[in-house]
Each structure stands twice: as C-alpha cells, then as structure tokens.
Amino acid sequence: MPYLDHLILKPSKKAIVSVRPIPASSTVTVDLYSEIDNVFHFTFLDVLGRALLNRIENVALGNQSIELNISSLSSGTYILLVSDEVNGSQY
C-alpha cells in the first residue's frame, strides 16, 4: 500500500496552506484560503523535482478544503507545489 511519509510545503501569506494527514496512504486534504476566486494547480514532485501527480481545481473566495487522491504514488517523500493561475504565485 502506498504511504506518503513526508511532505514539504513553502509557507505563504497570500494563501494559507496546510496538508493533512501526514503521514498519508490514499488521500490528503489541502486546506487553503484564497483572497479571490481562482484556479489552483496541485503538483506532487519527487525529491528529484519530477512531477508525478497533477490536479487542477477551481477555488472560490475564502477557506477551502481540497481532497487529493495520492494512491498512485509510491511510498516516499514528496514536495507539494501549489500554484494559482491569477497571480502566478507558488506556495
């Protein structure tokens, strides 16, 4: 069974981002705050920076919880890159 044991996030003041649970085996929930209606890209990278899993979500103004299926990832450590289309910001 896949098992995500570590996740690295870049903190940001524009979008408060947290991921739970860690460790995870099948899904993670990304909690974030968006100052505007926006489109967010969620990309899981391996430790070499290769994109392994991508998801695009429309996110409304305010607090949101996005559930991401990670069951296709092997056990290991991943970086979650969260970016928005409107500002081009990465979190």
mmCIF file with all atom_site columns, C-alpha atoms in Angstrom:
data_model
loop_
_atom_site.group_PDB
_atom_site.id
_atom_site.type_symbol
_atom_site.label_atom_id
_atom_site.label_alt_id
_atom_site.label_comp_id
_atom_site.label_asym_id
_atom_site.label_entity_id
_atom_site.label_seq_id
_atom_site.pdbx_PDB_ins_code
_atom_site.Cartn_x
_atom_site.Cartn_y
_atom_site.Cartn_z
_atom_site.occupancy
_atom_site.B_iso_or_equiv
_atom_site.pdbx_formal_charge
_atom_site.auth_seq_id
_atom_site.auth_comp_id
_atom_site.auth_asym_id
_atom_site.auth_atom_id
_atom_site.pdbx_PDB_model_num
ATOM 1  C CA . MET A 1 1  ? 0.000   0.000  0.000   1.00 0.00 ? 1  MET A CA 1
ATOM 2  C CA . PRO A 1 2  ? 1.440   3.445  -0.891  1.00 0.00 ? 2  PRO A CA 1
ATOM 3  C CA . TYR A 1 3  ? 2.415   5.575  2.053   1.00 0.00 ? 3  TYR A CA 1
ATOM 4  C CA . LEU A 1 4  ? 3.312   9.260  1.969   1.00 0.00 ? 4  LEU A CA 1
ATOM 5  C CA . ASP A 1 5  ? 5.546   9.852  4.983   1.00 0.00 ? 5  ASP A CA 1
ATOM 6  C CA . HIS A 1 6  ? 6.869   13.385 4.454   1.00 0.00 ? 6  HIS A CA 1
ATOM 7  C CA . LEU A 1 7  ? 5.616   16.420 2.577   1.00 0.00 ? 7  LEU A CA 1
ATOM 8  C CA . ILE A 1 8  ? 7.426   19.724 2.095   1.00 0.00 ? 8  ILE A CA 1
ATOM 9  C CA . LEU A 1 9  ? 5.459   22.979 1.727   1.00 0.00 ? 9  LEU A CA 1
ATOM 10 C CA . LYS A 1 10 ? 6.613   26.539 1.118   1.00 0.00 ? 10 LYS A CA 1
ATOM 11 C CA . PRO A 1 11 ? 4.833   28.871 3.561   1.00 0.00 ? 11 PRO A CA 1
ATOM 12 C CA . SER A 1 12 ? 2.982   31.888 2.159   1.00 0.00 ? 12 SER A CA 1
ATOM 13 C CA . LYS A 1 13 ? 0.948   34.796 3.492   1.00 0.00 ? 13 LYS A CA 1
ATOM 14 C CA . LYS A 1 14 ? -1.300  35.003 0.385   1.00 0.00 ? 14 LYS A CA 1
ATOM 15 C CA . ALA A 1 15 ? -2.757  31.527 0.702   1.00 0.00 ? 15 ALA A CA 1
ATOM 16 C CA . ILE A 1 16 ? -2.612  29.716 3.990   1.00 0.00 ? 16 ILE A CA 1
ATOM 17 C CA . VAL A 1 17 ? -1.873  26.125 3.032   1.00 0.00 ? 17 VAL A CA 1
ATOM 18 C CA . SER A 1 18 ? -1.839  23.053 5.244   1.00 0.00 ? 18 SER A CA 1
ATOM 19 C CA . VAL A 1 19 ? -1.958  19.374 4.374   1.00 0.00 ? 19 VAL A CA 1
ATOM 20 C CA . ARG A 1 20 ? -3.429  16.587 6.469   1.00 0.00 ? 20 ARG A CA 1
ATOM 21 C CA . PRO A 1 21 ? -2.978  13.834 7.451   1.00 0.00 ? 21 PRO A CA 1
ATOM 22 C CA . ILE A 1 22 ? 0.758   13.308 7.383   1.00 0.00 ? 22 ILE A CA 1
ATOM 23 C CA . PRO A 1 23 ? 1.677   10.526 7.008   1.00 0.00 ? 23 PRO A CA 1
ATOM 24 C CA . ALA A 1 24 ? -0.977  9.557  4.470   1.00 0.00 ? 24 ALA A CA 1
ATOM 25 C CA . SER A 1 25 ? -1.689  6.480  2.385   1.00 0.00 ? 25 SER A CA 1
ATOM 26 C CA . SER A 1 26 ? -4.558  7.168  -0.019  1.00 0.00 ? 26 SER A CA 1
ATOM 27 C CA . THR A 1 27 ? -5.755  10.792 0.213   1.00 0.00 ? 27 THR A CA 1
ATOM 28 C CA . VAL A 1 28 ? -4.596  14.100 1.625   1.00 0.00 ? 28 VAL A CA 1
ATOM 29 C CA . THR A 1 29 ? -6.683  17.165 2.308   1.00 0.00 ? 29 THR A CA 1
ATOM 30 C CA . VAL A 1 30 ? -5.228  20.559 1.413   1.00 0.00 ? 30 VAL A CA 1
ATOM 31 C CA . ASP A 1 31 ? -6.698  23.412 3.447   1.00 0.00 ? 31 ASP A CA 1
ATOM 32 C CA . LEU A 1 32 ? -6.203  26.862 1.970   1.00 0.00 ? 32 LEU A CA 1
ATOM 33 C CA . TYR A 1 33 ? -7.534  30.389 1.979   1.00 0.00 ? 33 TYR A CA 1
ATOM 34 C CA . SER A 1 34 ? -7.977  32.248 -1.297  1.00 0.00 ? 34 SER A CA 1
ATOM 35 C CA . GLU A 1 35 ? -8.408  36.027 -1.381  1.00 0.00 ? 35 GLU A CA 1
ATOM 36 C CA . ILE A 1 36 ? -10.294 35.748 -4.710  1.00 0.00 ? 36 ILE A CA 1
ATOM 37 C CA . ASP A 1 37 ? -11.987 33.158 -6.925  1.00 0.00 ? 37 ASP A CA 1
ATOM 38 C CA . ASN A 1 38 ? -9.050  31.399 -8.524  1.00 0.00 ? 38 ASN A CA 1
ATOM 39 C CA . VAL A 1 39 ? -7.764  28.243 -10.212 1.00 0.00 ? 39 VAL A CA 1
ATOM 40 C CA . PHE A 1 40 ? -5.158  26.311 -8.240  1.00 0.00 ? 40 PHE A CA 1
ATOM 41 C CA . HIS A 1 41 ? -2.716  23.699 -9.547  1.00 0.00 ? 41 HIS A CA 1
ATOM 42 C CA . PHE A 1 42 ? -1.572  20.958 -7.156  1.00 0.00 ? 42 PHE A CA 1
ATOM 43 C CA . THR A 1 43 ? 1.568   19.113 -8.264  1.00 0.00 ? 43 THR A CA 1
ATOM 44 C CA . PHE A 1 44 ? 3.336   16.364 -6.330  1.00 0.00 ? 44 PHE A CA 1
ATOM 45 C CA . LEU A 1 45 ? 7.067   16.292 -7.076  1.00 0.00 ? 45 LEU A CA 1
ATOM 46 C CA . ASP A 1 46 ? 9.551   13.606 -6.125  1.00 0.00 ? 46 ASP A CA 1
ATOM 47 C CA . VAL A 1 47 ? 12.809  14.575 -4.394  1.00 0.00 ? 47 VAL A CA 1
ATOM 48 C CA . LEU A 1 48 ? 14.446  14.999 -7.834  1.00 0.00 ? 48 LEU A CA 1
ATOM 49 C CA . GLY A 1 49 ? 11.812  17.549 -8.856  1.00 0.00 ? 49 GLY A CA 1
ATOM 50 C CA . ARG A 1 50 ? 9.921   15.331 -11.298 1.00 0.00 ? 50 ARG A CA 1
ATOM 51 C CA . ALA A 1 51 ? 6.172   15.949 -11.461 1.00 0.00 ? 51 ALA A CA 1
ATOM 52 C CA . LEU A 1 52 ? 4.355   12.719 -10.622 1.00 0.00 ? 52 LEU A CA 1
ATOM 53 C CA . LEU A 1 53 ? 0.778   13.792 -9.993  1.00 0.00 ? 53 LEU A CA 1
ATOM 54 C CA . ASN A 1 54 ? -1.136  16.898 -11.101 1.00 0.00 ? 54 ASN A CA 1
ATOM 55 C CA . ARG A 1 55 ? -4.592  18.212 -10.291 1.00 0.00 ? 55 ARG A CA 1
ATOM 56 C CA . ILE A 1 56 ? -6.353  21.481 -11.173 1.00 0.00 ? 56 ILE A CA 1
ATOM 57 C CA . GLU A 1 57 ? -9.179  22.852 -9.011  1.00 0.00 ? 57 GLU A CA 1
ATOM 58 C CA . ASN A 1 58 ? -11.426 25.908 -9.193  1.00 0.00 ? 58 ASN A CA 1
ATOM 59 C CA . VAL A 1 59 ? -11.278 27.541 -5.769  1.00 0.00 ? 59 VAL A CA 1
ATOM 60 C CA . ALA A 1 60 ? -13.789 30.088 -4.512  1.00 0.00 ? 60 ALA A CA 1
ATOM 61 C CA . LEU A 1 61 ? -13.024 33.050 -2.284  1.00 0.00 ? 61 LEU A CA 1
ATOM 62 C CA . GLY A 1 62 ? -12.475 32.060 1.334   1.00 0.00 ? 62 GLY A CA 1
ATOM 63 C CA . ASN A 1 63 ? -11.459 28.906 3.182   1.00 0.00 ? 63 ASN A CA 1
ATOM 64 C CA . GLN A 1 64 ? -11.461 25.710 1.142   1.00 0.00 ? 64 GLN A CA 1
ATOM 65 C CA . SER A 1 65 ? -10.563 22.062 1.698   1.00 0.00 ? 65 SER A CA 1
ATOM 66 C CA . ILE A 1 66 ? -9.437  20.111 -1.357  1.00 0.00 ? 66 ILE A CA 1
ATOM 67 C CA . GLU A 1 67 ? -9.121  16.320 -1.161  1.00 0.00 ? 67 GLU A CA 1
ATOM 68 C CA . LEU A 1 68 ? -6.377  14.820 -3.348  1.00 0.00 ? 68 LEU A CA 1
ATOM 69 C CA . ASN A 1 69 ? -6.077  11.122 -4.178  1.00 0.00 ? 69 ASN A CA 1
ATOM 70 C CA . ILE A 1 70 ? -2.444  10.028 -3.769  1.00 0.00 ? 70 ILE A CA 1
ATOM 71 C CA . SER A 1 71 ? -2.964  6.263  -4.031  1.00 0.00 ? 71 SER A CA 1
ATOM 72 C CA . SER A 1 72 ? -0.994  6.169  -7.308  1.00 0.00 ? 72 SER A CA 1
ATOM 73 C CA . LEU A 1 73 ? 2.169   7.436  -5.554  1.00 0.00 ? 73 LEU A CA 1
ATOM 74 C CA . SER A 1 74 ? 4.744   5.016  -4.191  1.00 0.00 ? 74 SER A CA 1
ATOM 75 C CA . SER A 1 75 ? 5.801   5.261  -0.565  1.00 0.00 ? 75 SER A CA 1
ATOM 76 C CA . GLY A 1 76 ? 8.247   8.102  -0.037  1.00 0.00 ? 76 GLY A CA 1
ATOM 77 C CA . THR A 1 77 ? 8.835   11.800 0.462   1.00 0.00 ? 77 THR A CA 1
ATOM 78 C CA . TYR A 1 78 ? 7.175   14.325 -1.856  1.00 0.00 ? 78 TYR A CA 1
ATOM 79 C CA . ILE A 1 79 ? 7.021   18.058 -2.402  1.00 0.00 ? 79 ILE A CA 1
ATOM 80 C CA . LEU A 1 80 ? 3.571   19.524 -2.971  1.00 0.00 ? 80 LEU A CA 1
ATOM 81 C CA . LEU A 1 81 ? 3.701   22.556 -5.241  1.00 0.00 ? 81 LEU A CA 1
ATOM 82 C CA . VAL A 1 82 ? 0.539   24.658 -5.058  1.00 0.00 ? 82 VAL A CA 1
ATOM 83 C CA . SER A 1 83 ? 0.224   27.469 -7.589  1.00 0.00 ? 83 SER A CA 1
ATOM 84 C CA . ASP A 1 84 ? -2.541  29.815 -8.655  1.00 0.00 ? 84 ASP A CA 1
ATOM 85 C CA . GLU A 1 85 ? -3.375  30.988 -12.172 1.00 0.00 ? 85 GLU A CA 1
ATOM 86 C CA . VAL A 1 86 ? -4.435  34.550 -11.365 1.00 0.00 ? 86 VAL A CA 1
ATOM 87 C CA . ASN A 1 87 ? -1.272  35.739 -9.614  1.00 0.00 ? 87 ASN A CA 1
ATOM 88 C CA . GLY A 1 88 ? 1.143   33.058 -10.789 1.00 0.00 ? 88 GLY A CA 1
ATOM 89 C CA . SER A 1 89 ? 2.107   32.573 -7.138  1.00 0.00 ? 89 SER A CA 1
ATOM 90 C CA . GLN A 1 90 ? 3.574   29.320 -5.864  1.00 0.00 ? 90 GLN A CA 1
ATOM 91 C CA . TYR A 1 91 ? 3.050   28.060 -2.338  1.00 0.00 ? 91 TYR A CA 1
#
